């Protein structure tokens, strides 16, 4: 199983950070001195991935600009001997390829992922949600890729959360237990009330999925809100002959899609430096 592409959905409005996100994409919020999206892409690179397919909207061209050379700035920094300030980001730009499919309507995570269909060439690919920052010795994406390759299966990242918090996540229904930290997924419910949750194993924003997910996204019925949920499409796979596993990831996870989580991630990363 060869996995060379990661899809990153980044078209959302970032409403939790308004008014800041009126003009600046939330994916470019800083983690210390670096946009959160760069931190996510670096996790992908450390997992041996070079192709990144970033789903954006027309209003989020700043993301495209960030992952392109800025010749004027480079020339100015070189005159003052400060070129090294851009070394990390320029290495990333030179090392990776980026594509930017547009999501023109906000119709849910499943819909966003569907926009990446033409970017994915192999049978399996990764998805990283940029709201989730996961810090561990072994990059989280690599943890999933290793299991996907060993088990020849789709793998989604999960972690145990307190029952009252499961309403913010997809909750998985566990089938066979393969090992302490690896279980089979037979069903998923998206953001359930605590009493309706299948388990307290919550989906975290890292996935390895087969390209069959694109047909599954097209096959499922949107929710009454019109949103097309990725979790419904993954359930569709699991219930139609695909092996879908959930892996309890190692590492510390921050939800930087919320101001408190973003702040906590900054404090933690600064202390680690
Ligand atoms: C998305 C997924 C959800 C998952 C969560 C992880 O929800 O739909 O299943 O548990 O990411 O962060 P969102 O937080 O984007 O609403």
Coordinates of C-alpha atoms in Angstrom, one line a residue, residues 45-248:
X45 CA 6.4 15.4 5.8
X46 CA 7.8 13.6 8.9
X47 CA 5.4 10.8 7.9
X48 CA 7.1 10.7 4.4
X49 CA 4.4 12.4 2.5
X50 CA 5.2 15.0 -0.2
X51 CA 1.9 15.7 -1.9
X52 CA -0.6 18.0 -0.1
X53 CA -4.0 18.7 -1.5
X54 CA -5.4 21.6 0.5
X55 CA -9.1 22.3 0.0
X56 CA -9.7 26.1 0.2
X57 CA -12.4 28.6 -0.7
X58 CA -11.9 31.7 -3.0
X59 CA -11.4 33.8 0.1
X60 CA -8.5 31.8 1.4
X61 CA -5.8 32.6 -1.2
X62 CA -3.5 33.6 1.7
X63 CA -3.0 29.9 2.3
X64 CA -1.7 29.5 -1.3
X65 CA 0.5 32.5 -1.0
X66 CA 2.0 31.2 2.2
X67 CA 3.1 28.0 0.6
X68 CA 4.7 29.8 -2.4
X69 CA 8.1 31.6 -2.6
X70 CA 8.0 35.4 -1.8
X71 CA 10.7 36.6 -4.1
X72 CA 10.6 40.2 -3.0
X73 CA 11.0 39.3 0.7
X74 CA 13.7 36.7 -0.1
X75 CA 15.7 39.4 -2.0
X76 CA 15.4 41.9 0.9
X77 CA 16.4 39.3 3.5
X78 CA 19.4 38.2 1.5
X79 CA 20.7 41.8 1.3
X80 CA 20.7 41.9 5.1
X81 CA 22.0 38.4 5.6
X82 CA 18.8 37.1 7.1
X83 CA 17.7 34.5 4.5
X84 CA 17.8 31.8 7.2
X85 CA 14.6 33.2 8.6
X86 CA 12.7 31.6 5.7
X87 CA 14.8 28.4 5.6
X88 CA 12.1 26.1 7.1
X89 CA 9.2 27.2 5.0
X90 CA 11.2 27.5 1.8
X91 CA 12.5 23.9 2.3
X92 CA 8.9 22.8 2.7
X93 CA 7.9 24.6 -0.4
X94 CA 10.7 23.1 -2.5
X95 CA 10.3 19.6 -1.1
X96 CA 6.5 19.3 -1.5
X97 CA 3.8 19.7 -4.1
X98 CA 0.7 21.6 -3.2
X99 CA -2.7 21.6 -5.0
X100 CA -5.7 23.7 -4.0
X101 CA -9.1 22.4 -5.1
X102 CA -11.9 24.9 -4.4
X103 CA -14.9 24.1 -2.2
X104 CA -17.5 26.6 -3.3
X105 CA -20.3 25.6 -1.0
X106 CA -19.9 24.7 2.7
X107 CA -21.7 21.4 2.7
X108 CA -19.8 19.5 5.3
X109 CA -16.6 17.6 5.7
X110 CA -17.6 14.8 3.4
X111 CA -18.3 17.3 0.6
X112 CA -14.9 19.0 1.2
X113 CA -13.1 15.7 0.9
X114 CA -14.9 14.9 -2.3
X115 CA -13.3 18.0 -3.9
X116 CA -9.9 16.2 -3.6
X117 CA -11.0 13.3 -5.8
X118 CA -8.7 14.3 -8.7
X119 CA -5.7 14.8 -6.5
X120 CA -5.5 11.2 -5.3
X121 CA -3.6 8.8 -7.5
X122 CA -3.1 5.8 -5.2
X123 CA -5.7 3.4 -3.7
X124 CA -5.3 4.9 -0.2
X125 CA -4.6 8.5 1.0
X126 CA -4.4 10.4 4.2
X127 CA -6.6 13.1 5.6
X128 CA -5.4 15.6 8.3
X129 CA -7.9 18.0 9.9
X130 CA -5.9 21.2 10.6
X131 CA -7.8 21.9 13.8
X132 CA -6.1 18.9 15.5
X133 CA -2.5 19.4 16.6
X134 CA -1.0 16.1 17.9
X135 CA 2.4 16.2 19.5
X136 CA 4.3 12.9 19.8
X137 CA 7.8 11.5 19.1
X138 CA 6.2 9.5 16.2
X139 CA 4.1 11.7 13.9
X140 CA 0.5 10.7 14.3
X141 CA 0.0 10.4 10.6
X142 CA 2.9 7.9 10.4
X143 CA 1.3 5.9 13.3
X144 CA -1.8 5.5 11.2
X145 CA 0.0 4.7 7.9
X146 CA 2.1 2.0 9.5
X147 CA -1.1 0.3 10.7
X148 CA -2.9 0.8 7.4
X149 CA 0.0 -0.9 5.6
X150 CA 0.3 -3.7 8.1
X151 CA -3.4 -4.5 8.2
X152 CA -4.2 -3.5 4.6
X153 CA -7.2 -1.5 5.9
X154 CA -8.6 2.0 6.4
X155 CA -7.5 3.4 9.8
X156 CA -9.0 6.3 11.7
X157 CA -7.5 8.0 14.7
X158 CA -9.4 7.8 17.9
X159 CA -9.0 8.7 21.6
X160 CA -11.0 8.1 24.7
X161 CA -12.9 11.2 25.9
X162 CA -15.1 11.7 28.9
X163 CA -18.7 10.7 28.1
X164 CA -20.0 14.3 28.4
X165 CA -17.5 15.4 25.7
X166 CA -18.4 12.8 23.0
X167 CA -21.1 15.2 21.5
X168 CA -18.2 17.1 19.9
X169 CA -16.9 14.1 17.9
X170 CA -17.8 11.1 15.9
X171 CA -18.3 8.1 18.3
X172 CA -17.4 4.7 17.0
X173 CA -19.1 1.3 17.5
X174 CA -16.5 -1.3 18.2
X175 CA -16.5 -4.7 16.5
X176 CA -13.6 -7.1 17.0
X177 CA -10.7 -5.9 19.2
X178 CA -7.4 -6.7 17.3
X179 CA -5.1 -5.3 20.1
X180 CA -5.5 -3.0 23.1
X181 CA -5.2 0.1 20.9
X182 CA -6.7 -1.2 17.7
X183 CA -10.3 -2.1 17.1
X184 CA -12.6 -2.8 14.1
X185 CA -15.2 -0.1 13.4
X186 CA -18.7 -1.3 12.5
X187 CA -20.7 1.9 12.8
X188 CA -20.1 5.6 13.7
X189 CA -22.5 8.2 15.0
X190 CA -21.5 11.9 14.4
X191 CA -21.7 14.2 17.4
X192 CA -24.2 12.1 19.5
X193 CA -25.9 13.0 22.7
X194 CA -23.9 11.3 25.5
X195 CA -26.7 8.8 26.0
X196 CA -26.8 7.9 22.3
X197 CA -23.0 7.4 21.8
X198 CA -21.8 4.0 20.7
X199 CA -18.6 4.4 22.8
X200 CA -16.4 7.1 24.3
X201 CA -13.9 6.5 21.5
X202 CA -13.9 9.8 19.7
X203 CA -12.6 10.3 16.1
X204 CA -9.6 12.7 15.9
X205 CA -8.7 14.4 12.7
X206 CA -6.3 11.9 11.1
X207 CA -7.5 9.2 8.7
X208 CA -6.1 6.8 6.1
X209 CA -8.9 5.9 3.7
X210 CA -9.3 4.1 0.4
X211 CA -10.3 6.1 -2.7
X212 CA -13.6 4.1 -2.5
X213 CA -14.5 6.8 0.0
X214 CA -15.3 9.2 -2.9
X215 CA -18.1 6.9 -4.2
X216 CA -19.3 6.4 -0.6
X217 CA -19.6 10.2 -0.2
X218 CA -21.7 10.3 -3.3
X219 CA -23.8 7.4 -2.2
X220 CA -24.8 8.6 1.3
X221 CA -27.8 10.8 2.1
X222 CA -26.9 14.3 3.3
X223 CA -28.1 15.1 6.8
X224 CA -31.3 17.2 7.2
X225 CA -29.0 20.3 7.5
X226 CA -27.7 19.5 4.0
X227 CA -24.3 18.6 5.4
X228 CA -22.5 15.5 3.9
X229 CA -20.7 13.9 6.8
X230 CA -17.4 12.1 6.3
X231 CA -18.4 9.8 9.2
X232 CA -21.5 8.6 7.3
X233 CA -19.3 7.8 4.3
X234 CA -16.8 5.8 6.4
X235 CA -19.7 3.9 8.0
X236 CA -20.9 3.1 4.5
X237 CA -17.5 1.7 3.7
X238 CA -17.4 -0.4 6.9
X239 CA -20.8 -1.8 6.1
X240 CA -20.0 -2.6 2.5
X241 CA -17.1 -4.9 2.7
X242 CA -14.2 -2.5 3.6
X243 CA -12.0 -3.2 6.6
X244 CA -12.1 -0.1 8.7
X245 CA -10.0 0.1 11.9
X246 CA -9.8 2.7 14.7
X247 CA -6.4 3.2 16.3
X248 CA -6.0 4.9 19.7

